[in-house]
Amino acid sequence: MSENKIIDGKEISEKIRKRIKSFGSELIEKSGKVPGLAVVLVGENPASRVYVRNKTEKTKEVGFQSIEHKLNEDVSEEKLLGLVEKLNKDDNVQGILVQLPLPKHINSDKVLDSILPVKDVDGFHAVNVGKLWSGLNSLVPCTPLGCSILLKMINDDLSGQHAVIIGRSNIVGKPMAALLLGMNATVSICHSRTKDLPAIVRQADIVVPAVGIPEMVKGDWIREGAVVIDVGINRIERDGKNILVGDANYNECYDKASRITPVPGGVGPMTIACLLLNTLLTSYTQFDLEMPDLSSILKDL
Ligand code: NDP
């Protein structure tokens, strides 16, 4: 296997975090303030706990302040909304992230929409969603932002290319479509009601599976030379071991693709890097300093 076929999200995300650290220390020097990221975790979901631990660790590594709030599974919606309100008003907090999924008795949409749009580093607030679809500057959901950065490193302008996204969630599929449109791709969004999915994927120059079904995308779905950006993270048992696999069958798709992201080590690490990137960008705004262009932060990675 030739190494350069693999899009190494782990290595790229490390480089991005180093850039964030260096831009961040300049920002701290100029403003005299340290960007703060507040992460709210409700309940004991083991996967969420791992994500939050990771986010906290990486936040500290880039020199930002990490503020963690752990609430019991049975916390009331009112209490959670009260905490968000407090964080909205806290000048030491530039980014607020409420880890999903929330327990069933809490209305997630209501909680996400209670976050001040300027502190919405997950990019899920309706204001940021609307801005993204209008082509305006906004905080962009971290996973699709990470995918778009990986794609931009291969090709900045996707004019004439057909991108097929599998999945239409608000977290990945839909914002990914907006970003790909912004890069001039022709975009198809597929989902569970799509007829003859393999036939549509076979037309794609770029395939972005974001489904949550282990190894669903087969090698014979992939056009020779297509780029595969696999968002899926699925824990499965194979040969008596617990392993992580994507939504694409990696070995099969590898043979057909010109470039492909592995799982783990592809899109996953880009998500956290983009969370920190969003925190950095919005801190400039909140500290009344001119925000550098994203392309200047990511230049020559
Ligand atoms: P959701 O469950 O919210 O959405 C899944 C989407 O897949 C839905 O739109 C659904 O369609 C569609 N779908 C389900 N079954 C099929 C099928 N048989 N054929 C075609 N489409 C189908 O998931 P998320 O978007 O939150 O996450 C998707 C994957 O990405 C998961 O594996 C998740 O773990 C991973 N993920 C990874 C991240 C990372 O950092 N790398 C971050 C976030 C997610 P419908 O709308 O019709 O139900």
CSV table of C-alpha atoms and ligand atoms in Angstrom, one decimal:
chain,number,residue,atom,x,y,z
A,1,MET,CA,0.0,0.0,0.0
A,2,SER,CA,1.4,3.4,-1.0
A,3,GLU,CA,1.4,5.7,2.0
A,4,ASN,CA,0.4,8.9,0.1
A,5,LYS,CA,-3.0,7.5,-0.8
A,6,ILE,CA,-3.9,7.7,2.9
A,7,ILE,CA,-5.2,11.0,4.2
A,8,ASP,CA,-3.5,11.1,7.6
A,9,GLY,CA,-6.0,13.1,9.7
A,10,LYS,CA,-4.0,12.4,12.8
A,11,GLU,CA,-0.9,14.1,11.5
A,12,ILE,CA,-2.8,16.9,9.9
A,13,SER,CA,-4.8,17.6,13.1
A,14,GLU,CA,-1.6,17.7,15.1
A,15,LYS,CA,-0.2,20.3,12.8
A,16,ILE,CA,-3.4,22.3,13.0
A,17,ARG,CA,-3.4,22.2,16.8
A,18,LYS,CA,0.2,23.5,16.8
A,19,ARG,CA,-0.9,26.4,14.6
A,20,ILE,CA,-3.8,27.1,17.0
A,21,LYS,CA,-1.3,27.1,19.9
A,22,SER,CA,0.9,29.6,18.1
A,23,PHE,CA,-2.0,31.9,17.0
A,24,GLY,CA,-3.5,31.4,20.4
A,25,SER,CA,-0.4,32.6,22.3
A,26,GLU,CA,-0.2,35.7,20.1
A,27,LEU,CA,-3.9,36.3,20.8
A,28,ILE,CA,-3.3,35.9,24.6
A,29,GLU,CA,-0.4,38.4,24.4
A,30,LYS,CA,-2.4,41.0,22.5
A,31,SER,CA,-5.6,40.7,24.5
A,32,GLY,CA,-4.3,39.8,27.9
A,33,LYS,CA,-7.0,37.2,28.0
A,34,VAL,CA,-7.0,33.4,27.7
A,35,PRO,CA,-9.7,31.8,25.5
A,36,GLY,CA,-12.0,29.5,27.6
A,37,LEU,CA,-13.9,26.5,26.4
A,38,ALA,CA,-16.7,25.2,28.6
A,39,VAL,CA,-17.8,21.6,28.0
A,40,VAL,CA,-21.0,20.4,29.6
A,41,LEU,CA,-21.5,16.7,30.1
A,42,VAL,CA,-24.8,15.2,31.3
A,43,GLY,CA,-24.9,11.6,32.5
A,44,GLU,CA,-22.6,8.7,32.3
A,45,ASN,CA,-22.5,7.8,28.6
A,46,PRO,CA,-19.1,6.1,28.3
A,47,ALA,CA,-18.4,7.3,24.7
A,48,SER,CA,-19.3,10.9,25.7
A,49,ARG,CA,-17.0,10.7,28.7
A,50,VAL,CA,-14.1,9.6,26.5
A,51,TYR,CA,-14.8,12.5,24.0
A,52,VAL,CA,-15.0,15.0,26.8
A,53,ARG,CA,-11.8,13.8,28.4
A,54,ASN,CA,-10.1,14.1,25.0
A,55,LYS,CA,-11.4,17.5,24.3
A,56,THR,CA,-10.4,18.8,27.8
A,57,GLU,CA,-6.9,17.4,27.3
A,58,LYS,CA,-6.4,18.9,23.9
A,59,THR,CA,-7.8,22.3,25.0
A,60,LYS,CA,-5.2,22.6,27.7
A,61,GLU,CA,-2.5,21.5,25.3
A,62,VAL,CA,-3.1,24.5,23.0
A,63,GLY,CA,-3.0,26.8,26.0
A,64,PHE,CA,-6.7,27.5,26.3
A,65,GLN,CA,-8.6,27.3,29.5
A,66,SER,CA,-10.9,24.2,29.8
A,67,ILE,CA,-14.0,24.5,32.0
A,68,GLU,CA,-15.8,21.2,32.6
A,69,HIS,CA,-19.3,20.9,34.0
A,70,LYS,CA,-20.5,17.4,34.8
A,71,LEU,CA,-24.2,17.1,35.6
A,72,ASN,CA,-26.2,14.1,36.8
A,73,GLU,CA,-28.3,12.1,34.2
A,74,ASP,CA,-31.5,13.2,36.0
A,75,VAL,CA,-30.7,16.9,35.9
A,76,SER,CA,-33.7,19.0,34.9
A,77,GLU,CA,-33.9,20.9,31.6
A,78,GLU,CA,-34.4,24.1,33.5
A,79,LYS,CA,-31.2,23.6,35.5
A,80,LEU,CA,-29.2,22.8,32.3
A,81,LEU,CA,-30.6,25.9,30.6
A,82,GLY,CA,-29.7,27.9,33.7
A,83,LEU,CA,-26.1,26.7,33.4
A,84,VAL,CA,-25.9,27.6,29.7
A,85,GLU,CA,-27.3,31.1,30.6
A,86,LYS,CA,-24.5,31.5,33.2
A,87,LEU,CA,-21.9,30.4,30.7
A,88,ASN,CA,-23.3,32.8,28.0
A,89,LYS,CA,-22.7,35.7,30.5
A,90,ASP,CA,-19.3,34.5,31.7
A,91,ASP,CA,-16.5,36.6,30.1
A,92,ASN,CA,-14.0,33.8,30.8
A,93,VAL,CA,-15.9,31.5,28.5
A,94,GLN,CA,-15.6,32.0,24.7
A,95,GLY,CA,-16.9,28.6,23.6
A,96,ILE,CA,-19.7,26.5,24.9
A,97,LEU,CA,-20.2,22.8,24.0
A,98,VAL,CA,-23.0,20.7,25.3
A,99,GLN,CA,-22.0,17.1,24.7
A,100,LEU,CA,-24.7,15.1,22.8
A,101,PRO,CA,-26.7,12.9,23.1
A,102,LEU,CA,-28.6,14.4,26.0
A,103,PRO,CA,-31.0,12.3,28.2
A,104,LYS,CA,-34.4,11.8,26.6
A,105,HIS,CA,-36.3,14.1,29.1
A,106,ILE,CA,-34.2,17.1,27.8
A,107,ASN,CA,-35.1,18.9,24.6
A,108,SER,CA,-31.7,19.1,22.8
A,109,ASP,CA,-32.8,21.6,20.2
A,110,LYS,CA,-33.9,24.0,23.0
A,111,VAL,CA,-30.6,23.6,24.8
A,112,LEU,CA,-28.5,24.1,21.7
A,113,ASP,CA,-30.5,27.2,20.7
A,114,SER,CA,-30.0,28.7,24.2
A,115,ILE,CA,-26.2,29.0,23.5
A,116,LEU,CA,-25.2,32.4,22.4
A,117,PRO,CA,-24.4,32.1,18.6
A,118,VAL,CA,-21.0,33.7,19.1
A,119,LYS,CA,-20.1,31.1,21.7
A,120,ASP,CA,-21.6,28.2,19.7
A,121,VAL,CA,-18.3,26.4,18.9
A,122,ASP,CA,-20.2,23.3,17.7
A,123,GLY,CA,-22.0,25.4,15.1
A,124,PHE,CA,-25.4,23.9,15.8
A,125,HIS,CA,-27.3,27.1,16.6
A,126,ALA,CA,-30.0,28.0,14.1
A,127,VAL,CA,-28.3,31.3,13.5
A,128,ASN,CA,-25.0,29.6,12.6
A,129,VAL,CA,-26.8,27.0,10.5
A,130,GLY,CA,-28.6,29.8,8.5
A,131,LYS,CA,-25.4,31.7,8.0
A,132,LEU,CA,-23.6,28.7,6.7
A,133,TRP,CA,-26.3,28.0,4.2
A,134,SER,CA,-26.3,31.6,3.2
A,135,GLY,CA,-22.6,31.5,2.5
A,136,LEU,CA,-21.9,34.0,5.4
A,137,ASN,CA,-19.1,33.7,7.9
A,138,SER,CA,-20.3,31.5,10.8
A,139,LEU,CA,-19.1,28.9,13.3
A,140,VAL,CA,-19.2,25.7,11.3
A,141,PRO,CA,-19.9,22.2,12.8
A,142,CYS,CA,-16.5,20.6,13.6
A,143,THR,CA,-16.7,17.3,11.8
A,144,PRO,CA,-17.8,18.6,8.4
A,145,LEU,CA,-15.3,21.5,8.8
A,146,GLY,CA,-12.6,18.9,9.4
A,147,CYS,CA,-13.6,17.0,6.3
A,148,SER,CA,-13.6,20.2,4.2
A,149,ILE,CA,-10.1,21.1,5.4
A,150,LEU,CA,-8.9,17.6,4.3
A,151,LEU,CA,-10.6,18.0,1.0
A,152,LYS,CA,-9.1,21.5,0.5
A,153,MET,CA,-5.6,20.1,1.0
A,154,ILE,CA,-6.2,17.9,-2.0
A,155,ASN,CA,-8.1,20.4,-4.1
A,156,ASP,CA,-9.4,23.8,-3.2
A,157,ASP,CA,-12.0,24.1,-5.9
A,158,LEU,CA,-14.3,21.2,-6.6
A,159,SER,CA,-15.8,22.7,-9.8
A,160,GLY,CA,-17.3,20.0,-11.9
A,161,GLN,CA,-16.9,17.3,-9.3
A,162,HIS,CA,-19.8,15.3,-7.9
A,163,ALA,CA,-19.8,14.8,-4.2
A,164,VAL,CA,-22.1,12.2,-2.7
A,165,ILE,CA,-22.8,12.4,1.1
A,166,ILE,CA,-24.5,9.4,2.7
A,167,GLY,CA,-26.4,10.7,5.7
A,168,ARG,CA,-28.5,13.8,6.3
A,169,SER,CA,-28.0,14.6,10.0
A,170,ASN,CA,-27.7,18.2,11.3
A,171,ILE,CA,-24.4,17.4,12.8
A,172,VAL,CA,-22.6,16.0,9.7
A,173,GLY,CA,-24.6,15.4,6.5
A,174,LYS,CA,-26.4,18.7,6.0
A,175,PRO,CA,-23.5,21.0,7.0
A,176,MET,CA,-21.2,18.9,4.9
A,177,ALA,CA,-23.4,19.6,1.9
A,178,ALA,CA,-23.3,23.3,2.5
A,179,LEU,CA,-19.5,23.3,2.7
A,180,LEU,CA,-19.2,21.2,-0.5
A,181,LEU,CA,-21.5,23.6,-2.3
A,182,GLY,CA,-19.3,26.4,-1.2
A,183,MET,CA,-16.4,24.6,-2.7
A,184,ASN,CA,-18.4,24.5,-6.0
A,185,ALA,CA,-19.0,20.7,-6.0
A,186,THR,CA,-22.3,19.3,-7.3
A,187,VAL,CA,-23.8,17.7,-4.3
A,188,SER,CA,-26.1,14.7,-3.7
A,189,ILE,CA,-27.3,13.9,-0.2
A,190,CYS,CA,-28.4,10.3,0.3
A,191,HIS,CA,-30.2,8.8,3.3
A,192,SER,CA,-32.2,5.8,4.4
A,193,ARG,CA,-34.9,6.4,1.9
A,194,THR,CA,-32.6,6.7,-1.1
A,195,LYS,CA,-33.2,4.3,-3.9
A,196,ASP,CA,-30.3,2.3,-5.3
A,197,LEU,CA,-27.6,4.0,-3.1
A,198,PRO,CA,-24.7,2.0,-4.7
A,199,ALA,CA,-25.6,3.4,-8.2
A,200,ILE,CA,-25.5,7.0,-6.9
A,201,VAL,CA,-22.2,6.4,-5.0
A,202,ARG,CA,-20.7,4.9,-8.2
A,203,GLN,CA,-21.1,8.4,-9.9
A,204,ALA,CA,-19.2,10.2,-7.2
A,205,ASP,CA,-15.8,11.9,-7.4
A,206,ILE,CA,-16.0,12.4,-3.7
A,207,VAL,CA,-17.8,10.1,-1.2
A,208,VAL,CA,-18.6,11.1,2.3
A,209,PRO,CA,-20.2,8.3,4.3
A,210,ALA,CA,-21.8,9.5,7.6
A,211,VAL,CA,-24.2,6.8,8.4
A,212,GLY,CA,-23.2,4.7,11.4
A,213,ILE,CA,-23.3,1.3,9.7
A,214,PRO,CA,-20.0,-0.5,9.9
A,215,GLU,CA,-18.3,-1.0,6.5
A,216,MET,CA,-21.5,-0.4,4.6
A,217,VAL,CA,-19.8,1.2,1.5
A,218,LYS,CA,-18.3,-1.6,-0.6
A,219,GLY,CA,-15.3,-1.4,-2.9
A,220,ASP,CA,-17.5,-2.0,-6.0
A,221,TRP,CA,-19.5,1.2,-5.1
A,222,ILE,CA,-16.4,3.3,-5.5
A,223,ARG,CA,-15.5,4.8,-8.9
A,224,GLU,CA,-11.8,4.3,-9.8
A,225,GLY,CA,-9.9,7.3,-8.5
A,226,ALA,CA,-12.6,8.7,-6.2
A,227,VAL,CA,-11.8,10.4,-2.9
A,228,VAL,CA,-13.3,8.8,0.2
A,229,ILE,CA,-13.7,10.8,3.4
A,230,ASP,CA,-15.1,8.3,5.9
A,231,VAL,CA,-16.9,10.0,8.8
A,232,GLY,CA,-18.2,6.8,10.4
A,233,ILE,CA,-16.9,5.6,13.7
A,234,ASN,CA,-18.2,2.1,14.7
A,235,ARG,CA,-17.0,-0.2,17.4
A,236,ILE,CA,-17.2,-3.8,16.4
A,237,GLU,CA,-15.8,-7.1,17.5
A,238,ARG,CA,-13.5,-8.9,15.1
A,239,ASP,CA,-11.4,-12.0,15.8
A,240,GLY,CA,-12.2,-11.6,19.5
A,241,LYS,CA,-11.0,-8.0,19.6
A,242,ASN,CA,-12.9,-4.7,19.9
A,243,ILE,CA,-11.9,-2.5,17.0
A,244,LEU,CA,-13.0,0.7,15.3
A,245,VAL,CA,-14.2,0.7,11.7
A,246,GLY,CA,-15.7,3.3,9.4
A,247,ASP,CA,-18.8,3.3,7.3
A,248,ALA,CA,-16.7,2.3,4.3
A,249,ASN,CA,-15.0,-1.0,3.9
A,250,TYR,CA,-11.5,0.3,4.1
A,251,ASN,CA,-9.5,-2.4,2.3
A,252,GLU,CA,-12.0,-2.7,-0.5
A,253,CYS,CA,-12.4,1.1,-1.0
A,254,TYR,CA,-8.6,1.6,-0.7
A,255,ASP,CA,-8.0,-0.4,-3.9
A,256,LYS,CA,-10.4,1.9,-5.9
A,257,ALA,CA,-9.9,5.3,-4.3
A,258,SER,CA,-7.2,7.9,-5.2
A,259,ARG,CA,-7.3,9.2,-1.6
A,260,ILE,CA,-8.9,7.8,1.5
A,261,THR,CA,-9.2,8.5,5.2
A,262,PRO,CA,-8.6,5.6,7.6
A,263,VAL,CA,-10.6,4.9,10.7
A,264,PRO,CA,-9.3,5.6,13.3
A,265,GLY,CA,-6.9,8.3,12.4
A,266,GLY,CA,-8.8,10.1,9.6
A,267,VAL,CA,-11.8,12.4,10.3
A,268,GLY,CA,-12.0,11.7,14.0
A,269,PRO,CA,-8.9,13.7,15.2
A,270,MET,CA,-9.9,16.6,12.8
A,271,THR,CA,-13.1,17.1,14.8
A,272,ILE,CA,-11.3,18.1,18.0
A,273,ALA,CA,-8.8,20.2,16.1
A,274,CYS,CA,-11.7,22.1,14.5
A,275,LEU,CA,-13.4,22.6,17.9
A,276,LEU,CA,-10.3,24.3,19.0
A,277,LEU,CA,-10.1,26.2,15.7
A,278,ASN,CA,-13.6,27.5,16.3
A,279,THR,CA,-12.7,28.5,19.8
A,280,LEU,CA,-9.7,30.4,18.6
A,281,LEU,CA,-11.7,32.2,15.8
A,282,THR,CA,-14.6,33.2,18.0
A,283,SER,CA,-12.1,34.4,20.7
A,284,TYR,CA,-10.8,37.0,18.3
A,285,THR,CA,-14.4,38.3,17.9
A,286,GLN,CA,-15.1,38.3,21.6
A,287,PHE,CA,-11.8,40.0,22.4
A,288,ASP,CA,-12.5,42.7,19.8
A,289,LEU,CA,-9.5,41.8,17.7
A,290,GLU,CA,-9.3,41.3,14.0
A,291,MET,CA,-9.8,37.6,13.1
A,292,PRO,CA,-7.1,36.2,10.8
A,293,ASP,CA,-8.3,34.5,7.7
A,294,LEU,CA,-8.8,30.7,8.1
A,295,SER,CA,-6.6,30.1,5.1
A,296,SER,CA,-3.8,32.0,6.8
A,297,ILE,CA,-4.0,29.8,9.9
A,298,LEU,CA,-4.0,26.6,7.8
A,299,LYS,CA,-1.4,27.8,5.2
A,300,ASP,CA,1.1,25.3,4.0
A,301,LEU,CA,0.2,22.6,6.5
B,1,NDP,P1,-27.2,10.0,12.5
B,1,NDP,O1,-27.7,8.7,13.0
B,1,NDP,O2,-27.7,11.2,13.1
B,1,NDP,O3,-27.5,10.0,10.9
B,1,NDP,C1,-27.3,8.9,10.1
B,1,NDP,C2,-27.7,9.2,8.7
B,1,NDP,O4,-27.5,8.0,8.0
B,1,NDP,C3,-29.2,9.5,8.6
B,1,NDP,O5,-29.4,10.6,7.8
B,1,NDP,C4,-29.8,8.2,8.0
B,1,NDP,O6,-30.9,8.5,7.2
B,1,NDP,C5,-28.7,7.7,7.2
B,1,NDP,N1,-28.8,6.3,7.0
B,1,NDP,C6,-29.1,5.3,7.9
B,1,NDP,N2,-29.2,4.1,7.4
B,1,NDP,C7,-28.9,4.3,6.1
B,1,NDP,C8,-28.9,3.4,5.0
B,1,NDP,N3,-29.1,2.1,5.1
B,1,NDP,N4,-28.6,3.9,3.7
B,1,NDP,C9,-28.4,5.3,3.6
B,1,NDP,N5,-28.4,6.1,4.6
B,1,NDP,C10,-28.7,5.7,5.8
B,1,NDP,O7,-25.6,9.9,12.6
B,1,NDP,P2,-24.5,11.1,12.6
B,1,NDP,O8,-24.6,11.9,11.4
B,1,NDP,O9,-24.5,11.7,13.9
B,1,NDP,O10,-23.2,10.2,12.5
B,1,NDP,C11,-22.9,9.3,11.4
B,1,NDP,C12,-21.7,8.6,11.6
B,1,NDP,O11,-20.6,9.5,11.8
B,1,NDP,C13,-21.7,7.7,12.9
B,1,NDP,O12,-20.9,6.5,12.6
B,1,NDP,C14,-21.0,8.5,13.9
B,1,NDP,O13,-20.3,7.7,14.9
B,1,NDP,C15,-20.0,9.2,13.1
B,1,NDP,N6,-19.5,10.5,13.6
B,1,NDP,C16,-18.2,10.7,13.6
B,1,NDP,C17,-17.7,11.9,14.0
B,1,NDP,C18,-16.2,12.1,14.0
B,1,NDP,O14,-15.7,12.9,14.7
B,1,NDP,N7,-15.5,11.4,13.0
B,1,NDP,C19,-18.5,12.9,14.6
B,1,NDP,C20,-20.0,12.7,14.4
B,1,NDP,C21,-20.4,11.5,14.0
B,1,NDP,P3,-32.4,9.0,7.7
B,1,NDP,O15,-32.2,10.5,7.9
B,1,NDP,O16,-33.3,8.7,6.6
B,1,NDP,O17,-32.7,8.3,9.0
